[in-house]
Amino acid sequence: MCLGLLVANSFLDEIGPYTLWGMGYGIAATTLLVAVFLYALRRRSARIVSRLSLGRARSWLYFHIYGGALFLLLLLMHTGFRFPTGILARLMWFLSLWTVLTGLAGLALQRWIPRALASGLSIEVLYDRVPDLIEEIRRKAEALAATCAEPIQTFYAKNMAHTLEGPDRRWIYYLDITGGVQARLRRFDYLRDFLSTEDQSKLGELQRLYKTKLEIDAHYTLQRLLRTWLYAHVPAAVMLLALVALHIFTVFYY
Amino acid sequence: MSKNGTKTPPESTPAGKPSKNTGPDKTIRKRAAQYSDRWSSYSLNNNITYISERLSAEDLRDYEIFREYSDNFLEKISPDIASVVWKKDALLFEEGTYIDLAFYVVEGEVEVSLEKGEKGTTTSEKVTAPGSAPPRGRADESRQTVFLDMVELSKELAKRSESKNITMLSAMDFNLPRDSKTRLGPGELFGEIGALSGWPQSVTARTLGDCRLIQIRLPALRLMKSKSPELKQHLDRLYRERSLYSQLKHTALFRGFGREHLEVLTDQVELVSLEPDQVFVHQGQPADSFFMVRSGFIKLLQRLGESDQVVSYLSKGQTLGEIELLIDGIDTWETSAVSVEYAELIKIPKRVILEVLAQQPKLEERLWRSAAERVRNNGMSRRNLSHSEFTQVALERGLVEGSSILVIDLTTCTRCDDCVRACAATHQGRPRFVREGDKIGNLLIPKSCYHCRDPVCLVGCPTGAIHRVGATEVVKIDPEICIGCSTCANNCPYDAIVMHDMDEKWPEDMIPSGLRGTPRLQASKCDLCYGTGHDPACVTNCPQGCASRLNDLGDFEHLFKGK
C-alpha cells in the first residue's frame, strides 16, 4: 500500500516533507511510532491489559515488529528518500534508523539465543539468580575440596578457585554454547587416575559443580546479551519519540 | 523445607537439574509417602473434645476391627490410627470434600445424608468445616460454586468425560436417594471408599450426639486391607452394597445399562487393590479377566527384545482386556500391566463380561472403540520409541495427573520473565510460580500447579480452604480461610504450593486457639487466574508465545517430539 501511495505521489506531486503527501506520510509514521511504542507500556500493565482483554502479548509483539519496519518506510517516504537537512531532522533520521536496526538485531537475537541455550546446556538458570547460584556452588566446592587429599586441593586452587569466584562472560559461548567445556573437564580426568576411590568420587562431585558453573556462565553470557540489547534499543526509541514531539511542535509553532 | 515443616520459596538451585524434590524417583517416593503426618490438622478442630495419643497394640485390640491382627502389625499401623471424641452435631466431612481416612464408630451415632443441593449456596456456608477458622470478611466469590450439588457435579463431569472419552468415578460412599439420610451406629465403618479411591465424598456425615470414632488413615487402611482377607472381603462387600452400582452406572462403558445387567456385574466382580509397582497382568499368560481402574495409574508394558517397553497407561475409569476379549485368536495378554502407585481395580471375569456382552450389543461397540485406541497406541509405541519414552516420562513426572500444566518451550523463550511478572500483577504482587522446575527435553515444566485430576493437596485441609472450583479442574485456595497449616504444601508431590510468611501473627481471638499469636502463614498456588475473567496471565502475556497450558498428553508429546 505504501509503495502504491509512493508511485501515485511521484506522478502527482514532488516527494518531500513539505508537500501534502509528505506531511501525510509524517503523520502516519508518527501515529505508527506511538502505536508501536504502546508495546512497551503493555509489558508494564499486564493486569489492566488482561482485564480489558486487549489481546495476547504475542500479537502485540508482532505489531511492534511489523509496525516498526513500516515506520521506517513511512519515514523515508516522508523525507523523500533524501538525507534531511537541519540538526533535529538529521538526529531523528539517525535515531529512527538506529532504533529499527537495533530492533531487527534484537529480533535476530531473540530467535538465536533461546535455541542456542536450549541446544547444548543441561540446566536452566534464572539470570537474576546467577550470582547467588555461583556463590552456592563456590561454597559447596570449597567445603568439599577442604576434605580432599592434597593433590585435589592443589588442583582446586590452581584450576577451579578463580573460575568459581563469580560469573564469567566468555566470547566463545557466542560461537559455541558448549565452548570448551569438555576440554576443561578433561583436566579432571588426568588427575583421577592418581586418586583413591574415595577421592575419585569427591573429584567427580567437584567436576559436576565445575560443569554446572560453566553452564551457568554460558547462560549468563547469552542472557546478558539479550538484556544489554535492550539498552541499545529502548533509550533510542524513547529519545526518538521525544524528538518527534519536539519536531511536531516546531512545525506547527513556526 | 524449614524446621517447622513448611515449604519456603525454592532454593537457589539451577532449574532443569533435579532439585531436592523434583526428579522422578523423588516424586514417586513422595507420592507414596504423601499421607504421613496428618493428625496435626485434625487436632486443630474445635469440634473434637478428645484425640488420643498413639494407641498401643493392646488398646487397638479392644476394638473388633483390629482383633485379628498381630501385635507387631498393630504397632506398625498405630501411628495412623487415633481414637477421637467428637461433639454433638460435629461435621465429619461434607459433600465434595476429600478425605484420607475411614471412620469406625465406637460409641454414638453418625448421620450420613445426601442433601438437596441448592445452586448458589455453599455447604460451607451452612456448616462449619472441620477445624475451620471463621471466615474473615467476605470469602472468595468463587467458593459460591464449590460445593454446588454433587449430582450436578457428577453430571458435568460425566458430560466432560464423555466428550474426552474418559470416565470419571466419584466416591459414592452410599447409594442414597437425594435428600435422604441414614444412620450408622457402633461397629460400622464409613468413609473408606472416598479414602481409597481419592475422590470427593458424595455425602455429608455429622455426629448425632457425642461420638467416639476410631479414625484410620489411608496407609493403615491399605495395610489392614492387604493383610486381612476378612477385612478386604468386608470392605469389598461395603463397596458393592454402597457404591459399585452407582459407579458402574456412571462409567462410559456401562452408561445407560439397565439395573439387571449392572447387578449381574456387581455380584460377580472382584475388587483388586494394588501396591505400587505390582504386576497384575503378565504378557503371554491366559487372559481370563477384564479390568477397570477405580483409582491410580497403570502402565502397560510390552516385551521388546530383552527389555520391557511402556506402550500406554491407564487412568481412572479406563479398561484393560478389550483386545483379548474381542479379537478371535488372542487368548493371552498382549501386554503386562503394572501399577504406578497404589491402585484400585474392578476385575470382571471374562465369562461374566461375555454374558453381558451377549445381552447388550452396544457394549461391544464401546469395547471395540476402546480396543482400537489401545491397538493404535501399542502400535505407535512399537514403531516409535520416542512415544514409549514419552509415556514413561509422563508417568514418572506425573504429567498424566495434570489437567492444566504450564509448559515453557525453551527454544523460543527469551527468559524475559514477563510470564512471572504478569502472574504477580494479577495476584497482588505475589507470583504463583517461578520459572524454575523440571526440564524435559527442551520443555520446562515450572513449579506451578498441575491442577491434578486427582488432587492429593485437597486431602486433609482442615478448613476446606483448598478446593476445586465447581465442576472445573481449577484447584484454588481461599485465602480468607487458609490457616497456614501447610498440609496441602506437604501433600503436593510437585512442590507447586508455597507457604508465604504473611509477616504478621494470628490474632488473639483466632479459632482454632492453637494458632493464636503464632506467625501467620498462607498457602499460595496457581489458580489459573480463575475469577479474573481472562485466560491465565502467564500464557497471554508471553510475547514469544512459548508458554502454554497443556491438558492433553497428545499435545504435550507433540511439543516434546517437535524439539
CSV table of N, CA, C and O in Angstrom, one decimal, chain A residues 39 42-43 46-47 50-51 53 55-58 61 110-111 114-115 117-119 121-126 129 132-133 136 208 212 216 219 223 226-227, chain B residues 10-17 410-418 421-422 425-426 428 435-436 439 442 444 534-535 537 539-545:
chain,number,residue,atom,x,y,z
A,39,TYR,N,3.6,-1.0,22.9
A,39,TYR,CA,4.0,-2.4,23.3
A,39,TYR,C,4.8,-2.3,24.7
A,39,TYR,O,4.6,-3.2,25.5
A,42,ARG,N,2.4,-1.9,27.4
A,42,ARG,CA,1.7,-3.1,27.6
A,42,ARG,C,2.4,-4.0,28.5
A,42,ARG,O,1.8,-4.7,29.4
A,43,ARG,N,3.7,-4.1,28.3
A,43,ARG,CA,4.5,-5.1,29.1
A,43,ARG,C,4.5,-4.7,30.6
A,43,ARG,O,4.6,-5.5,31.5
A,46,ALA,N,0.4,-5.5,32.5
A,46,ALA,CA,-0.2,-6.8,32.2
A,46,ALA,C,-1.6,-7.0,32.8
A,46,ALA,O,-2.5,-7.5,32.1
A,47,ARG,N,-1.8,-6.5,34.0
A,47,ARG,CA,-3.0,-6.8,34.7
A,47,ARG,C,-4.2,-6.1,34.0
A,47,ARG,O,-5.2,-6.6,33.7
A,50,SER,N,-4.8,-7.6,30.6
A,50,SER,CA,-5.5,-8.9,30.6
A,50,SER,C,-7.0,-8.6,31.0
A,50,SER,O,-7.9,-9.2,30.4
A,51,ARG,N,-7.2,-7.7,32.0
A,51,ARG,CA,-8.6,-7.5,32.4
A,51,ARG,C,-9.4,-6.9,31.3
A,51,ARG,O,-10.6,-7.3,31.1
A,53,SER,N,-9.0,-7.5,28.2
A,53,SER,CA,-8.9,-8.4,27.1
A,53,SER,C,-8.4,-7.7,25.8
A,53,SER,O,-9.0,-7.7,24.8
A,55,GLY,N,-5.9,-8.4,24.0
A,55,GLY,CA,-5.1,-9.2,23.2
A,55,GLY,C,-3.8,-9.8,23.8
A,55,GLY,O,-3.4,-9.4,24.9
A,56,ARG,N,-3.3,-10.8,23.1
A,56,ARG,CA,-2.2,-11.5,23.7
A,56,ARG,C,-0.9,-10.7,23.4
A,56,ARG,O,-0.8,-10.0,22.4
A,57,ALA,N,0.1,-10.9,24.3
A,57,ALA,CA,1.3,-10.2,24.2
A,57,ALA,C,2.0,-10.5,22.8
A,57,ALA,O,2.7,-9.7,22.2
A,58,ARG,N,1.8,-11.7,22.4
A,58,ARG,CA,2.4,-12.2,21.1
A,58,ARG,C,1.9,-11.3,19.9
A,58,ARG,O,2.7,-10.9,19.1
A,61,LEU,N,3.5,-8.0,20.1
A,61,LEU,CA,4.9,-8.1,19.6
A,61,LEU,C,5.0,-8.1,18.1
A,61,LEU,O,5.8,-7.4,17.5
A,110,GLN,N,16.7,-12.7,19.6
A,110,GLN,CA,15.6,-13.5,20.3
A,110,GLN,C,15.3,-14.8,19.6
A,110,GLN,O,14.7,-15.7,20.2
A,111,ARG,N,15.6,-14.9,18.3
A,111,ARG,CA,15.5,-16.2,17.6
A,111,ARG,C,16.6,-17.1,17.9
A,111,ARG,O,16.5,-18.3,18.1
A,114,PRO,N,17.7,-18.3,22.4
A,114,PRO,CA,16.9,-19.4,23.1
A,114,PRO,C,17.3,-20.7,22.5
A,114,PRO,O,17.5,-21.7,23.2
A,115,ARG,N,17.5,-20.8,21.2
A,115,ARG,CA,17.8,-22.1,20.5
A,115,ARG,C,19.2,-22.5,21.0
A,115,ARG,O,19.4,-23.7,21.3
A,117,LEU,N,20.7,-21.7,23.8
A,117,LEU,CA,20.7,-22.1,25.2
A,117,LEU,C,20.1,-23.5,25.4
A,117,LEU,O,20.4,-24.2,26.2
A,118,ALA,N,19.1,-23.7,24.5
A,118,ALA,CA,18.3,-25.0,24.7
A,118,ALA,C,19.1,-26.1,24.0
A,118,ALA,O,18.9,-27.3,24.4
A,119,SER,N,20.0,-25.8,23.2
A,119,SER,CA,20.6,-26.9,22.4
A,119,SER,C,21.7,-27.7,23.1
A,119,SER,O,21.8,-28.9,23.0
A,121,LEU,N,22.9,-27.1,26.6
A,121,LEU,CA,23.0,-27.0,28.1
A,121,LEU,C,22.0,-27.9,28.8
A,121,LEU,O,20.9,-27.9,28.4
A,122,SER,N,22.5,-28.4,29.9
A,122,SER,CA,21.6,-29.4,30.6
A,122,SER,C,20.8,-28.6,31.7
A,122,SER,O,19.8,-29.2,32.2
A,123,ILE,N,21.1,-27.4,32.0
A,123,ILE,CA,20.4,-26.7,33.1
A,123,ILE,C,19.7,-25.5,32.5
A,123,ILE,O,20.0,-25.0,31.5
A,124,GLU,N,18.8,-25.0,33.4
A,124,GLU,CA,18.1,-23.7,33.0
A,124,GLU,C,18.3,-22.8,34.2
A,124,GLU,O,18.2,-23.2,35.4
A,125,VAL,N,18.6,-21.6,34.0
A,125,VAL,CA,19.0,-20.7,35.0
A,125,VAL,C,18.3,-19.3,35.0
A,125,VAL,O,18.1,-18.8,33.9
A,126,LEU,N,17.9,-18.9,36.1
A,126,LEU,CA,17.3,-17.5,36.2
A,126,LEU,C,18.4,-16.5,36.2
A,126,LEU,O,19.2,-16.6,37.1
A,129,ARG,N,19.5,-14.7,39.4
A,129,ARG,CA,20.0,-15.5,40.5
A,129,ARG,C,21.4,-16.1,40.2
A,129,ARG,O,21.9,-16.9,41.0
A,132,ASP,N,24.0,-15.6,43.0
A,132,ASP,CA,23.7,-16.5,44.2
A,132,ASP,C,24.0,-18.0,43.9
A,132,ASP,O,24.6,-18.7,44.7
A,133,LEU,N,23.7,-18.4,42.7
A,133,LEU,CA,23.9,-19.8,42.3
A,133,LEU,C,25.4,-20.1,42.3
A,133,LEU,O,25.9,-21.1,42.9
A,136,GLU,N,26.8,-20.2,45.8
A,136,GLU,CA,26.4,-21.5,46.4
A,136,GLU,C,27.3,-22.6,45.9
A,136,GLU,O,27.8,-23.4,46.7
A,208,ARG,N,31.4,-32.1,38.7
A,208,ARG,CA,30.0,-31.8,38.4
A,208,ARG,C,29.6,-30.3,38.7
A,208,ARG,O,29.0,-29.7,38.0
A,212,THR,N,28.6,-27.4,36.1
A,212,THR,CA,27.4,-26.6,36.3
A,212,THR,C,27.7,-25.1,36.3
A,212,THR,O,27.0,-24.3,35.6
A,216,ILE,N,26.3,-22.3,33.8
A,216,ILE,CA,25.7,-21.0,34.3
A,216,ILE,C,26.4,-19.9,33.5
A,216,ILE,O,25.7,-18.9,33.1
A,219,HIS,N,24.9,-19.4,30.2
A,219,HIS,CA,23.6,-18.8,30.3
A,219,HIS,C,23.8,-17.3,30.6
A,219,HIS,O,23.1,-16.4,30.0
A,223,GLN,N,22.3,-14.7,28.1
A,223,GLN,CA,21.1,-13.9,28.6
A,223,GLN,C,21.5,-12.5,28.8
A,223,GLN,O,20.7,-11.6,28.7
A,226,LEU,N,21.0,-10.5,25.7
A,226,LEU,CA,19.6,-10.2,25.4
A,226,LEU,C,19.2,-9.0,26.2
A,226,LEU,O,18.4,-8.2,25.8
A,227,ARG,N,19.7,-8.9,27.4
A,227,ARG,CA,19.3,-7.8,28.3
A,227,ARG,C,20.0,-6.5,27.9
A,227,ARG,O,19.5,-5.4,27.9
B,10,PRO,N,11.5,-21.8,46.4
B,10,PRO,CA,12.5,-22.6,46.0
B,10,PRO,C,13.9,-22.1,46.3
B,10,PRO,O,14.2,-20.9,46.2
B,11,GLU,N,14.8,-23.0,46.7
B,11,GLU,CA,16.2,-22.6,46.9
B,11,GLU,C,16.9,-22.3,45.6
B,11,GLU,O,16.4,-22.7,44.6
B,12,SER,N,18.1,-21.8,45.7
B,12,SER,CA,18.8,-21.4,44.5
B,12,SER,C,19.5,-22.5,43.9
B,12,SER,O,20.7,-22.7,44.0
B,13,THR,N,18.7,-23.4,43.3
B,13,THR,CA,19.3,-24.5,42.5
B,13,THR,C,19.0,-24.2,41.1
B,13,THR,O,17.9,-23.8,40.8
B,14,PRO,N,19.9,-24.5,40.2
B,14,PRO,CA,19.6,-24.3,38.8
B,14,PRO,C,18.4,-25.1,38.4
B,14,PRO,O,18.3,-26.3,38.7
B,15,ALA,N,17.4,-24.5,37.7
B,15,ALA,CA,16.3,-25.2,37.2
B,15,ALA,C,16.8,-26.2,36.2
B,15,ALA,O,17.8,-26.0,35.5
B,16,GLY,N,16.0,-27.2,36.0
B,16,GLY,CA,16.4,-28.2,35.0
B,16,GLY,C,17.1,-29.4,35.6
B,16,GLY,O,17.0,-30.5,35.3
B,17,LYS,N,18.0,-29.0,36.6
B,17,LYS,CA,18.6,-30.1,37.4
B,17,LYS,C,17.6,-30.6,38.4
B,17,LYS,O,16.9,-29.7,39.0
B,410,LEU,N,11.6,-23.9,25.7
B,410,LEU,CA,12.9,-23.2,25.9
B,410,LEU,C,13.6,-22.8,24.6
B,410,LEU,O,14.5,-22.0,24.6
B,411,THR,N,13.1,-23.4,23.5
B,411,THR,CA,13.8,-23.0,22.2
B,411,THR,C,13.3,-21.6,21.7
B,411,THR,O,13.8,-21.1,20.8
B,412,THR,N,12.2,-21.1,22.3
B,412,THR,CA,11.7,-19.8,21.9
B,412,THR,C,11.6,-18.8,23.1
B,412,THR,O,11.5,-17.6,22.9
B,413,CYS,N,11.8,-19.4,24.3
B,413,CYS,CA,11.7,-18.5,25.5
B,413,CYS,C,12.9,-17.6,25.6
B,413,CYS,O,14.1,-18.1,25.6
B,414,THR,N,12.7,-16.3,25.6
B,414,THR,CA,13.8,-15.3,25.7
B,414,THR,C,14.2,-15.0,27.2
B,414,THR,O,15.0,-14.1,27.4
B,415,ARG,N,13.6,-15.7,28.1
B,415,ARG,CA,13.9,-15.6,29.6
B,415,ARG,C,13.6,-14.2,30.0
B,415,ARG,O,14.3,-13.6,30.9
B,416,CYS,N,12.5,-13.5,29.4
B,416,CYS,CA,12.2,-12.2,29.8
B,416,CYS,C,11.5,-12.1,31.1
B,416,CYS,O,11.3,-11.0,31.7
B,417,ASP,N,10.9,-13.2,31.5
B,417,ASP,CA,10.1,-13.3,32.8
B,417,ASP,C,8.8,-12.5,32.8
B,417,ASP,O,8.3,-12.2,33.8
B,418,ASP,N,8.4,-12.1,31.6
B,418,ASP,CA,7.1,-11.4,31.5
B,418,ASP,C,5.9,-12.3,32.1
B,418,ASP,O,5.0,-11.8,32.6
B,421,ARG,N,6.0,-11.9,35.8
B,421,ARG,CA,5.6,-10.5,36.2
B,421,ARG,C,4.1,-10.4,36.0
B,421,ARG,O,3.4,-9.8,36.8
B,422,ALA,N,3.6,-11.0,34.9
B,422,ALA,CA,2.1,-10.9,34.7
B,422,ALA,C,1.4,-11.6,35.8
B,422,ALA,O,0.3,-11.2,36.3
B,425,ALA,N,1.4,-9.4,38.8
B,425,ALA,CA,0.5,-8.3,38.6
B,425,ALA,C,-1.0,-8.7,38.8
B,425,ALA,O,-1.8,-8.0,39.4
B,426,THR,N,-1.3,-10.0,38.4
B,426,THR,CA,-2.6,-10.4,38.6
B,426,THR,C,-3.0,-10.9,40.0
B,426,THR,O,-4.1,-11.0,40.4
B,428,GLN,N,-1.8,-9.6,43.2
B,428,GLN,CA,-1.4,-8.6,44.2
B,428,GLN,C,0.1,-8.6,44.5
B,428,GLN,O,0.6,-8.6,45.6
B,435,ARG,N,9.9,-19.4,37.3
B,435,ARG,CA,10.3,-20.0,36.1
B,435,ARG,C,11.4,-21.0,36.3
B,435,ARG,O,12.5,-20.9,35.7
B,436,GLU,N,11.2,-21.9,37.2
B,436,GLU,CA,12.2,-23.0,37.5
B,436,GLU,C,11.4,-24.3,37.6
B,436,GLU,O,10.3,-24.3,38.0
B,439,LYS,N,13.1,-30.0,33.7
B,439,LYS,CA,13.4,-29.8,32.2
B,439,LYS,C,13.2,-31.2,31.5
B,439,LYS,O,13.9,-32.1,31.9
B,442,ASN,N,13.5,-30.1,25.7
B,442,ASN,CA,13.6,-28.6,25.6
B,442,ASN,C,12.4,-27.9,26.2
B,442,ASN,O,12.1,-26.8,25.9
B,444,LEU,N,10.4,-26.8,29.6
B,444,LEU,CA,10.5,-26.5,31.1
B,444,LEU,C,9.1,-26.6,31.7
B,444,LEU,O,8.1,-26.1,31.2
B,534,HIS,N,-10.1,-13.6,32.7
B,534,HIS,CA,-9.3,-13.8,31.5
B,534,HIS,C,-8.5,-15.1,31.6
B,534,HIS,O,-8.4,-15.7,32.7
B,535,ASP,N,-7.9,-15.5,30.5
B,535,ASP,CA,-7.1,-16.7,30.5
B,535,ASP,C,-5.9,-16.5,31.4
B,535,ASP,O,-5.5,-15.4,31.8
B,537,ALA,N,-2.7,-15.5,33.0
B,537,ALA,CA,-1.9,-14.3,32.6
B,537,ALA,C,-0.5,-14.7,32.1
B,537,ALA,O,0.1,-14.1,31.2
B,539,VAL,N,0.2,-17.1,30.2
B,539,VAL,CA,0.2,-17.5,28.8
B,539,VAL,C,-0.1,-16.3,27.9
B,539,VAL,O,0.5,-16.1,26.9
B,540,THR,N,-1.1,-15.5,28.4
B,540,THR,CA,-1.5,-14.4,27.5
B,540,THR,C,-0.4,-13.3,27.4
B,540,THR,O,-0.4,-12.6,26.5
B,541,ASN,N,0.4,-13.3,28.4
B,541,ASN,CA,1.4,-12.2,28.5
B,541,ASN,C,2.8,-12.7,28.0
B,541,ASN,O,3.8,-11.9,28.2
B,542,CYS,N,2.9,-13.9,27.5
B,542,CYS,CA,4.2,-14.3,26.9
B,542,CYS,C,4.4,-13.8,25.5
B,542,CYS,O,3.6,-14.2,24.6
B,543,PRO,N,5.3,-12.9,25.3
B,543,PRO,CA,5.4,-12.2,24.0
B,543,PRO,C,5.9,-13.2,22.9
B,543,PRO,O,5.6,-13.0,21.7
B,544,GLN,N,6.6,-14.3,23.3
B,544,GLN,CA,7.1,-15.2,22.3
B,544,GLN,C,6.1,-16.4,22.1
B,544,GLN,O,6.3,-17.2,21.2
B,545,GLY,N,5.0,-16.4,22.9
B,545,GLY,CA,4.0,-17.5,22.7
B,545,GLY,C,4.6,-18.8,23.1
B,545,GLY,O,4.2,-19.9,22.6
